[in-house]
Short mmCIF file of C-alpha atoms in Angstrom, two decimals:
data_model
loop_
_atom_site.label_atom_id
_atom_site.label_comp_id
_atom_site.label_asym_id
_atom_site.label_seq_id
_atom_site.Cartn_x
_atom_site.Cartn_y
_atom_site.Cartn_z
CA UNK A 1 -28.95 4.60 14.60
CA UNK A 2 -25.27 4.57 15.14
CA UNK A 3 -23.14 7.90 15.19
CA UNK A 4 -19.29 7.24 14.44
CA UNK A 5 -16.73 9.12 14.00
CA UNK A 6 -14.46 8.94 11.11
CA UNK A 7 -11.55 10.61 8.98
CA UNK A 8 -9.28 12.57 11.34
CA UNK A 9 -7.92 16.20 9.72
CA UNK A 10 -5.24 15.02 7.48
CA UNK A 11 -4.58 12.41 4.56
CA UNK A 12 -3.92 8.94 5.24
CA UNK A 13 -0.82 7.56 4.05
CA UNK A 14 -1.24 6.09 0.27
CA UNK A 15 0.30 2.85 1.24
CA UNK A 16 -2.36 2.01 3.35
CA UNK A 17 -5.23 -0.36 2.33
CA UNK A 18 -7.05 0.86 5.07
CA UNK A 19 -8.13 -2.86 6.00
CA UNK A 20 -9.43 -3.84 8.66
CA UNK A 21 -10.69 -7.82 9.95
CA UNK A 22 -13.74 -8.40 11.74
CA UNK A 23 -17.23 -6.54 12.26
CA UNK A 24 -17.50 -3.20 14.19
CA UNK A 25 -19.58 -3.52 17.19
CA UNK A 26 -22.87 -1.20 16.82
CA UNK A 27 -22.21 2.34 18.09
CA UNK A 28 -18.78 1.73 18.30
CA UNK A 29 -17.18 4.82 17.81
CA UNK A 30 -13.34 5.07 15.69
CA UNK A 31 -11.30 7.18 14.09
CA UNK A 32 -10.41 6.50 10.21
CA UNK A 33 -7.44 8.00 8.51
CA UNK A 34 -5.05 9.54 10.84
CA UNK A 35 -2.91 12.25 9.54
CA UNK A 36 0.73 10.73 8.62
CA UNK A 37 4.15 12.87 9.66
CA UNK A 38 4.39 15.61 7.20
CA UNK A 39 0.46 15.55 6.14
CA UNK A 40 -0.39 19.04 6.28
CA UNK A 41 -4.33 19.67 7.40
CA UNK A 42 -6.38 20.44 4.30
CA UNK A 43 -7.84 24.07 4.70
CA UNK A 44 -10.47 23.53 7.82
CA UNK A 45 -11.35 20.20 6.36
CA UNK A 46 -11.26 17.84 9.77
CA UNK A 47 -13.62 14.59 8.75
CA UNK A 48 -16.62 12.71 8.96
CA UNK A 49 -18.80 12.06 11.39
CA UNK A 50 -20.88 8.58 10.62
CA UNK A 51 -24.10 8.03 11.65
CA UNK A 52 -25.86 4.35 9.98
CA UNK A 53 -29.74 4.95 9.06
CA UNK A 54 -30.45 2.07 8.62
CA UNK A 55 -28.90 -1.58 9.19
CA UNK A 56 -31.40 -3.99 6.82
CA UNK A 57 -30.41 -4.11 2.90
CA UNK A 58 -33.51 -2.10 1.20
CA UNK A 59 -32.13 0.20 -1.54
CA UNK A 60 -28.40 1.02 -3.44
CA UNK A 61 -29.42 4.54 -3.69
CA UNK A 62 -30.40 7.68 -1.40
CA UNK A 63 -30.83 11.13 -2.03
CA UNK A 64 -31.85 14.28 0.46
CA UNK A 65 -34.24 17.06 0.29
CA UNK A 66 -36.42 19.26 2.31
CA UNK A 67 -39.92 16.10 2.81
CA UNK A 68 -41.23 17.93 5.73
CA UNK A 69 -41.31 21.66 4.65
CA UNK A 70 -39.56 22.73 8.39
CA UNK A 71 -36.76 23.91 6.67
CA UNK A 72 -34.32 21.24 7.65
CA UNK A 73 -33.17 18.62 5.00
CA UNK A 74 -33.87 15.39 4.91
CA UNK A 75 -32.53 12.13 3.86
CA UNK A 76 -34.07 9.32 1.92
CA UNK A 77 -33.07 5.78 1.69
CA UNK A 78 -35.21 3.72 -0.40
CA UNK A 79 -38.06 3.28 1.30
CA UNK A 80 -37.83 5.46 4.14
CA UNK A 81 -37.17 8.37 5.03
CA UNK A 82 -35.53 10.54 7.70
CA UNK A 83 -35.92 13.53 9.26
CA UNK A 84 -33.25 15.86 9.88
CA UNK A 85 -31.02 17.60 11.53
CA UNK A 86 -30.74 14.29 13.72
CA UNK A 87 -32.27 11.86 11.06
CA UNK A 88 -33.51 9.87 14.53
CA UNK A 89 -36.78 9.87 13.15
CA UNK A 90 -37.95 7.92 9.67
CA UNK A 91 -41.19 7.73 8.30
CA UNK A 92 -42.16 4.92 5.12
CA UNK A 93 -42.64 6.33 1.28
CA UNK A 94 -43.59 2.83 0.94
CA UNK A 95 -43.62 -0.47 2.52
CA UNK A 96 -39.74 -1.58 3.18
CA UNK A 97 -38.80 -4.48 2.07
CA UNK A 98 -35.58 -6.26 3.01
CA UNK A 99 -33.60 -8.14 0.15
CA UNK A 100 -30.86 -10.55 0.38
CA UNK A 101 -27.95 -8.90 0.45
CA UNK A 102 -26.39 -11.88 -1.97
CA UNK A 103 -29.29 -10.35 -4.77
CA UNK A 104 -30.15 -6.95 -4.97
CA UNK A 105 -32.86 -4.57 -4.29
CA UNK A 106 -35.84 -2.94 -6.35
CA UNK A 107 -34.02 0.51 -5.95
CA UNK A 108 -30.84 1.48 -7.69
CA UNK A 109 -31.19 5.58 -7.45
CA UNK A 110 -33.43 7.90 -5.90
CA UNK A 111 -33.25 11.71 -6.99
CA UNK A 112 -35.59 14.49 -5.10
CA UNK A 113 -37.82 16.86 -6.82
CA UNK A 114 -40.94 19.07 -6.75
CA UNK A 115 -42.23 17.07 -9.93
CA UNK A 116 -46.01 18.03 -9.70
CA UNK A 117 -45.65 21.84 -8.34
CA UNK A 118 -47.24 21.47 -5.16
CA UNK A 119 -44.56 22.85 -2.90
CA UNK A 120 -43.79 19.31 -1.63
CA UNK A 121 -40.38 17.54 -2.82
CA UNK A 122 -41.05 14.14 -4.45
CA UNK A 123 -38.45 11.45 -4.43
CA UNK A 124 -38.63 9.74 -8.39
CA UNK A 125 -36.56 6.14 -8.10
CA UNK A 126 -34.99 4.02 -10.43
CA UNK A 127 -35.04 0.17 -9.88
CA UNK A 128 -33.51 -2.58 -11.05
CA UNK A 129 -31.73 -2.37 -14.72
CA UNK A 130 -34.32 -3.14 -16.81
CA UNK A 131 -37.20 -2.40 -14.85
CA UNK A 132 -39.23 0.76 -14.43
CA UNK A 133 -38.81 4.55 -13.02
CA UNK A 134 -41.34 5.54 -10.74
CA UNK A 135 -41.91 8.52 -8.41
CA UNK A 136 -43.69 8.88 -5.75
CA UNK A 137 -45.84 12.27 -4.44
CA UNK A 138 -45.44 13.75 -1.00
CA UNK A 139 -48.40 13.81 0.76
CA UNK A 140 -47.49 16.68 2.52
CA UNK A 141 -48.91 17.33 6.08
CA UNK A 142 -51.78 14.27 5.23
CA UNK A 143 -48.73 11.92 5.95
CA UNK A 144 -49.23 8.45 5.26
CA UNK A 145 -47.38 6.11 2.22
CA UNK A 146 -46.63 7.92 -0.71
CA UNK A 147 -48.86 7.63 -4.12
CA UNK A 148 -46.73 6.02 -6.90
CA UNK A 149 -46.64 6.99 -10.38
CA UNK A 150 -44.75 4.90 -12.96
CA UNK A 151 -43.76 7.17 -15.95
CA UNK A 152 -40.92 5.09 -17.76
CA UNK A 153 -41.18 1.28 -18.34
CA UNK A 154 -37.45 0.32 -18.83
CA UNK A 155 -34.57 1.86 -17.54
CA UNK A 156 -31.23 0.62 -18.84
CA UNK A 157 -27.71 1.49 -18.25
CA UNK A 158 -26.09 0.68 -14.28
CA UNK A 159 -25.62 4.94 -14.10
CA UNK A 160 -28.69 7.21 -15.61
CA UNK A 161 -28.45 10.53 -14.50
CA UNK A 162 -31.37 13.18 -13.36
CA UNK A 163 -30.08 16.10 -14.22
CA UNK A 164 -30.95 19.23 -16.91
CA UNK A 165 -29.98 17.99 -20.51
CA UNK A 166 -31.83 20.43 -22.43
CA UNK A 167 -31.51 23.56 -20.47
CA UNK A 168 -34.78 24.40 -19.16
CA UNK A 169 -34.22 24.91 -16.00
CA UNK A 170 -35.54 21.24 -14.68
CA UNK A 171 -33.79 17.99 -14.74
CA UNK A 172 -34.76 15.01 -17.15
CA UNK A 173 -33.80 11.54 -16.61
CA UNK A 174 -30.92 10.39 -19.26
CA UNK A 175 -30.72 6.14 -19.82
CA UNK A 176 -30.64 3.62 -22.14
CA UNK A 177 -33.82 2.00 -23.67
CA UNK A 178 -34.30 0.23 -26.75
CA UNK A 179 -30.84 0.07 -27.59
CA UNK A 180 -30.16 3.35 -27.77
CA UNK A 181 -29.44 6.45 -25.71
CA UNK A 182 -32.53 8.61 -24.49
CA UNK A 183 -33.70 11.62 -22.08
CA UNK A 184 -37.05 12.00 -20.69
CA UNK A 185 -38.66 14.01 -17.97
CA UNK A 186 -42.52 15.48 -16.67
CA UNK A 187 -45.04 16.52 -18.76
CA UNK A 188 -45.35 20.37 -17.23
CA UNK A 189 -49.59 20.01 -17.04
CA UNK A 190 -49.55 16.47 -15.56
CA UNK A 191 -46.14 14.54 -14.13
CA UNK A 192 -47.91 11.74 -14.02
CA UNK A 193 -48.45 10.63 -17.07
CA UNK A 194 -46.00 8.84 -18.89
CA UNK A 195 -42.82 10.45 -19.69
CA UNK A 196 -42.14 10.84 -23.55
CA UNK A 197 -38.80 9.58 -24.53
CA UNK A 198 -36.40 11.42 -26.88
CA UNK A 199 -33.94 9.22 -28.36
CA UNK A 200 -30.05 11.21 -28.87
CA UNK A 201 -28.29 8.42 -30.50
CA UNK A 202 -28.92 5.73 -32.89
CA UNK A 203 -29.39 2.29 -31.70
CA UNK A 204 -25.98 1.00 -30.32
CA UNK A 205 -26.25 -1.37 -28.35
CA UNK A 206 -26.72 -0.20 -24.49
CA UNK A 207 -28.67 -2.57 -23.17
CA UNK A 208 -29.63 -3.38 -19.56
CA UNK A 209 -26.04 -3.85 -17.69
CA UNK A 210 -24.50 -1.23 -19.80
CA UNK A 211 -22.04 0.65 -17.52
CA UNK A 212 -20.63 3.92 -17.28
CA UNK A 213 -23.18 7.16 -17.89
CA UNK A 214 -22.29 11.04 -17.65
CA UNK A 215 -24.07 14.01 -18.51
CA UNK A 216 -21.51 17.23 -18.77
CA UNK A 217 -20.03 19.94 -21.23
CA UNK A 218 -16.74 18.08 -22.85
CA UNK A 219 -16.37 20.79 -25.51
CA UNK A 220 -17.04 24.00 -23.85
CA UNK A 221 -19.67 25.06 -25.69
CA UNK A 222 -22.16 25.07 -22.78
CA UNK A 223 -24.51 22.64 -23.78
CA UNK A 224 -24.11 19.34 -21.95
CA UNK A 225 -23.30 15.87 -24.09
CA UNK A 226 -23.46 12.55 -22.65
CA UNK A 227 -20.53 10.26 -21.72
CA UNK A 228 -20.35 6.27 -21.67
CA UNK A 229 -17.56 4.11 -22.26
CA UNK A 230 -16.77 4.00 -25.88
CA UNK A 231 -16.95 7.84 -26.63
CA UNK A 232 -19.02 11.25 -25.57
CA UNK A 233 -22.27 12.42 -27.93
CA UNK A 234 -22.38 16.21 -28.90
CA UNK A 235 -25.27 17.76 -28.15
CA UNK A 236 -26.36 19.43 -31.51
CA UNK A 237 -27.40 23.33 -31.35
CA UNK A 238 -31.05 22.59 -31.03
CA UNK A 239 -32.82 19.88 -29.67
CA UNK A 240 -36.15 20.52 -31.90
CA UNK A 241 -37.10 17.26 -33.84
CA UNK A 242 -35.08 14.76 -31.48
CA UNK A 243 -32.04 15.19 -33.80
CA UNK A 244 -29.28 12.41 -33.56
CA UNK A 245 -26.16 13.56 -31.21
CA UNK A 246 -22.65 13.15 -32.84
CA UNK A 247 -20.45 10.49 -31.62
CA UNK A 248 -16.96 11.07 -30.63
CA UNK A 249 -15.27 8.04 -30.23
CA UNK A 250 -12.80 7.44 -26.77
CA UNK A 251 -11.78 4.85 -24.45
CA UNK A 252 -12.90 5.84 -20.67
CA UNK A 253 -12.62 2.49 -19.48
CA UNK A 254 -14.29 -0.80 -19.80
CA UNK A 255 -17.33 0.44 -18.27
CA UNK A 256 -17.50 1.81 -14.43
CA UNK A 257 -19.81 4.35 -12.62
CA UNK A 258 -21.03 7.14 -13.59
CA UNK A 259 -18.65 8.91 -15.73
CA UNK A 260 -18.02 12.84 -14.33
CA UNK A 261 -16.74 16.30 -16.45
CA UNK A 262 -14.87 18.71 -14.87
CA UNK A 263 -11.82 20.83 -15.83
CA UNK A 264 -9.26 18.59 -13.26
CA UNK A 265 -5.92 20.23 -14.23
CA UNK A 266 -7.08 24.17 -14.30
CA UNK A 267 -6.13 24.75 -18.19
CA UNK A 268 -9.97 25.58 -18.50
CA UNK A 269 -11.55 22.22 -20.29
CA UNK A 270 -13.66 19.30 -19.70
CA UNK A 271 -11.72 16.33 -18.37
CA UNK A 272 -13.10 13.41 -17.20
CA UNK A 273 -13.15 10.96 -14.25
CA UNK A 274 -14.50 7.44 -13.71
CA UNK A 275 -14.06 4.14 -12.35
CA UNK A 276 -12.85 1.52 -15.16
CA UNK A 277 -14.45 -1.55 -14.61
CA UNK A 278 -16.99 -1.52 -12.45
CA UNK A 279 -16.82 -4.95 -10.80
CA UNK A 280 -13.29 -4.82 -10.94
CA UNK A 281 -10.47 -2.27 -10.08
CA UNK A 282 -9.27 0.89 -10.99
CA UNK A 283 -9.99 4.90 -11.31
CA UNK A 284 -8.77 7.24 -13.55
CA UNK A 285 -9.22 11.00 -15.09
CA UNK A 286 -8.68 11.73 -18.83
CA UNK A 287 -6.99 14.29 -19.79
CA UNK A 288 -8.21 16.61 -22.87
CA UNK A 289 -6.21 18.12 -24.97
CA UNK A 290 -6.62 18.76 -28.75
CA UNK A 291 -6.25 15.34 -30.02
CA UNK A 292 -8.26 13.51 -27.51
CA UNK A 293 -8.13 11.77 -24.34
CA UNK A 294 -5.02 10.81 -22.48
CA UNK A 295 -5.39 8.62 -19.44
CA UNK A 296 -4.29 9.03 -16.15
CA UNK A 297 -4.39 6.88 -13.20
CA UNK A 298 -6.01 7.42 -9.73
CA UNK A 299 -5.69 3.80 -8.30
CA UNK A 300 -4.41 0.65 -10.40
CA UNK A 301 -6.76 -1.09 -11.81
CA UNK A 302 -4.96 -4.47 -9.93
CA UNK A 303 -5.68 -5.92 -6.70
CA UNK A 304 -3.07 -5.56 -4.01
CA UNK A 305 -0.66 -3.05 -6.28
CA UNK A 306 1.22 -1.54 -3.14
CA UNK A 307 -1.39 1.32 -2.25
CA UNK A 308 -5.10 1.97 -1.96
CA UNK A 309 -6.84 -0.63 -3.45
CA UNK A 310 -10.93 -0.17 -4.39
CA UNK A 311 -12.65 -2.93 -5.41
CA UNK A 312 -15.85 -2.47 -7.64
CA UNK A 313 -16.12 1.20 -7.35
CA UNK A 314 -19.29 0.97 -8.93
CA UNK A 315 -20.26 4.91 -7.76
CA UNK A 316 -18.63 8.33 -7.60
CA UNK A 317 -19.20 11.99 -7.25
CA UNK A 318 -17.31 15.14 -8.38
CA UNK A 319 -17.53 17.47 -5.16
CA UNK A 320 -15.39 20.28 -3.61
CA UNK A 321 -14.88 18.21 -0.17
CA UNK A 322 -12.14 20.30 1.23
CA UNK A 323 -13.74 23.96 0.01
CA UNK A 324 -10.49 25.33 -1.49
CA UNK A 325 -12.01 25.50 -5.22
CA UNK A 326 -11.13 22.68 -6.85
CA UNK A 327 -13.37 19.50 -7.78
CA UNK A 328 -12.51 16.14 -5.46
CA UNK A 329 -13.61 12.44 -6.09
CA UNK A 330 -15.39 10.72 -3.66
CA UNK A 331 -16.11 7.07 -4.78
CA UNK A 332 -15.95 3.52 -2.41
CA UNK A 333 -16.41 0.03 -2.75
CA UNK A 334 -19.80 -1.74 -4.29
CA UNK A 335 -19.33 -4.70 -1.49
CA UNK A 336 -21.35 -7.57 -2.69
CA UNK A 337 -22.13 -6.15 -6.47
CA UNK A 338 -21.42 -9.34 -7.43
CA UNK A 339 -21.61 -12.76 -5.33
CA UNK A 340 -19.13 -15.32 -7.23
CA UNK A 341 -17.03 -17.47 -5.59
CA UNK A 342 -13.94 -16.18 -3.93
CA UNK A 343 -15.71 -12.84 -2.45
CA UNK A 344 -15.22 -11.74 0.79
CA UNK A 345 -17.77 -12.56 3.69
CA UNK A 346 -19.61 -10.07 5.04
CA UNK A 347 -17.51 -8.81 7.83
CA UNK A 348 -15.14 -7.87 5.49
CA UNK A 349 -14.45 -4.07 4.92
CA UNK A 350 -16.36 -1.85 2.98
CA UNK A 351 -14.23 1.23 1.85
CA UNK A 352 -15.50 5.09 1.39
CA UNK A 353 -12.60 7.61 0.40
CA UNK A 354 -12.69 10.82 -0.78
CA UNK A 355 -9.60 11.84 -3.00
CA UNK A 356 -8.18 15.21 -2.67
CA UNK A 357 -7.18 17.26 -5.83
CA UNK A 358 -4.01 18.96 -5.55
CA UNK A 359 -2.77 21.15 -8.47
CA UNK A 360 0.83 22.06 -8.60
CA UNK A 361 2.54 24.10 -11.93
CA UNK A 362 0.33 21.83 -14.03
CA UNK A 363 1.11 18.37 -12.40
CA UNK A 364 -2.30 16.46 -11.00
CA UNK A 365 -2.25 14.53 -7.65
CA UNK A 366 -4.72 13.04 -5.75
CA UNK A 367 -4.74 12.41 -2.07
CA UNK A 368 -6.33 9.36 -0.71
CA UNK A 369 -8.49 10.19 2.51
CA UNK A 370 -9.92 7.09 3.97
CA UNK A 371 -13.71 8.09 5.09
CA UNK A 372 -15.25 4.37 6.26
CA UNK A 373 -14.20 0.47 6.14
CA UNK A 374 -17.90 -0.46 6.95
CA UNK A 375 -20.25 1.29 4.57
CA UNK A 376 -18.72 1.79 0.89
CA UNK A 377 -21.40 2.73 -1.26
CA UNK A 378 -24.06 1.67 -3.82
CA UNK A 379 -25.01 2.31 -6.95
CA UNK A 380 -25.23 5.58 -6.03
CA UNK A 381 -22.82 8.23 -3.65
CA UNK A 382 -24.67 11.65 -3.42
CA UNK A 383 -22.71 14.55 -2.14
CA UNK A 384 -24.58 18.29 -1.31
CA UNK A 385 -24.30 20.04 2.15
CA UNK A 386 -26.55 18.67 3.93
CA UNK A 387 -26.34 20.38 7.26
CA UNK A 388 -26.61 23.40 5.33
CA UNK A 389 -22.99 24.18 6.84
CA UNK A 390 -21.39 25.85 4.04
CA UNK A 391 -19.66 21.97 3.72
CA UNK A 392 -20.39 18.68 1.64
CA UNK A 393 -21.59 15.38 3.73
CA UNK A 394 -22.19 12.09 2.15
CA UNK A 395 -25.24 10.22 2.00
CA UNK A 396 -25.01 6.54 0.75
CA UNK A 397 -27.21 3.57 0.52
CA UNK A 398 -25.37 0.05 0.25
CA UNK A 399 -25.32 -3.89 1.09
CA UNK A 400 -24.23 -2.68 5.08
CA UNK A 401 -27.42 -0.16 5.48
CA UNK A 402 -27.38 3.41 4.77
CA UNK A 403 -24.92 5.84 6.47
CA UNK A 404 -25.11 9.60 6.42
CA UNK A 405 -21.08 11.09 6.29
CA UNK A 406 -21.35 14.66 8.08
CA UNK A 407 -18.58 16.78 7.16
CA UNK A 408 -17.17 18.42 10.46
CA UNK A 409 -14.68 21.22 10.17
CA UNK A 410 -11.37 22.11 12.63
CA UNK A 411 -12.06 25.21 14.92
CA UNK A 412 -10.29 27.90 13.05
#
């Protein structure tokens, strides 16, 4: 395990790539992102300390949680996971097994949850597009490899989201299957049977490789719809019956990441923020207003325009990094999501950023802040606190291991 740091107090300078040649020696330590003349520190924000899990490719996706019950949270990688507050110590949910990092793994996204009730979190994974969703039951204090229970056959989309679409109280997994968009989650008497799927749209299309997914109130009426690429579904009053959602057609890209809802410039409605093309370039917010969407650019959707540059930012989070209120992106680069010709080798950078919202009379900006050139992210980028802190860290699976971003704050 390697333990870096990264991200100096301050933002880096929005000309700068950030890139870097050549590997970084193991345990190497570095400082990313050093404040320019003029950059002003952001509240007690300071930067990130890195420390690398895990160096083999196993999973693009990695959650945390409380595994042990000591009180300290955990992280989880794929198949393995680790104990904190050091995370020097992993134990196996199930056998690792390392892929080629020119093909992918059998885990996309892993989400933690008390799914049966015992007291013990449970980590529920997706895999592959198009294959199955499975979670797996902590054994608690009897240790050992964790029992796995598939409850949905096919998962499409590149961006389903765990999280509470009906308003119970507990989160449901929202995809794709059959064509169409779905939610499904436990049975309350027995998780392990399968999960019953409730279809919200009619079929459309979505189909494996769909991408771009979000789950989050657009119209204020506190009910969360769904997001993807062509348009946002209304949730409908009730949910009895599996009604059909209402489509509201809208351009949010050609299909990136997951696709987030929050109100970005303070005039109290759901914007939105995504990646447009997810093995390409580009991230944006949409502005709402009355007559729709307008679109406004975070970083150009070309390589080499002049500033930051992402390529295939394939995940991204909606987070308060910098604890002053106001939602900020953090996002990075997919390396290796796809292997044609022309890519870079593998020594090649990686970037993680985090993007700093600044609000001023009505005008949006967002500050670049360079976290990591040797990580990026996967499928996935989970933000939470932690260190239980007060602060959000990072944790991140990818083609370069999995890397845990503590968020360290200047002495005040």
């Amino acid at each position: 395990m390697n333990v870096v740091a990264c991200g100096s107090e301050g933002a880096i300078d929005a000309t700068d790539g950030g890139s870097h040649s050549g590997p970084r020696d193991a345990g190497e330590e570095r400082v990313i992102g050093s404040a320019e003349a003029g950059d002003a520190p952001t509240s007690t924000h300071r930067g990130f300390r890195r420390i690398q899990l895990a160096t083999d490719f196993v999973c693009e996706g990695a959650t945390y949680g409380d595994f042990d019950g000591d009180g300290d949270t955990d992280v989880a990688a794929g198949p393995r996971w680790y104990e904190g507050p050091s995370f020097t110590v992993s134990h196996e949910v199930y056998p690792p097994q390392p892929f080629d990092p020119k093909g992918y793994s059998d885990c996309f996204f892993l989400f933690s949850r008390d799914l049966d009730g015992d007291g013990w979190t449970d980590i529920l994974r997706v895999g592959f597009p198009g294959a199955d969703a499975s979670w797996f039951g902590n054994p608690g204090r009897s240790g050992g490899h964790w029992p796995r229970h598939q409850v949905v056959n096919v998962v499409d989309t590149e961006a389903p989201d765990f999280t509470d679409i009906d308003g119970d109280g507990r989160p449901e997994l929202v995809f794709a299957a059959e064509g169409r968009l779905v939610w499904a989650g436990p049975d309350l008497v027995d998780a392990t049977t399968p999960w019953i799927l409730h279809p919200l749209t009619p079929p459309s299309g979505f189909q494996a490789f769909t991408h771009g997914l979000g789950v989050g109130d657009v119209d204020g009426d506190g009910r969360p719809d769904v997001l993807e690429a062509t348009g946002w579904w209304k949730q409908p009053p009730s949910l009895e019956g599996n009604p059909l959602w209402a489509r509201r057609p809208e351009n949010f890209g050609s299909g990136g990441a997951q696709i987030a809802t929050a109100d970005i410039d303070g005039d109290g409605d759901g914007d939105v923020v995504t990646s447009l093309e997810a093995h390409g370039y580009g991230l944006a917010w949409f502005e709402q207003s009355p007559a729709g969407f307008t679109q406004h650019i975070i970083v150009p959707p070309v390589a080499d325009a002049g500033g930051v540059t992402l390529h295939e930012p394939h995940a991204l989070a909606l987070s308060d990094v910098d604890g002053d209120g106001d939602p900020d992106l953090v996002t990075g680069e997919r390396f290796w999501g796809h292997i044609p010709a022309g890519m870079p080798d593998f020594a090649a950078p990686a970037h993680l950023y985090w993007f700093e919202l600044v609000r001023n009379q009505g005008a949006v900006t967002w500050i670049p802040h360079l976290i990591d050139d040797a990580s990026g992210v996967g499928t996935q980028v989970t933000v939470g606190d932690v260190t239980a802190d007060g602060w959000v860290d990072i944790v991140v699976a990818s083609k370069k291991g999995a890397f845990v971003f503590v968020h360290e704050r200047a002495a005040r």
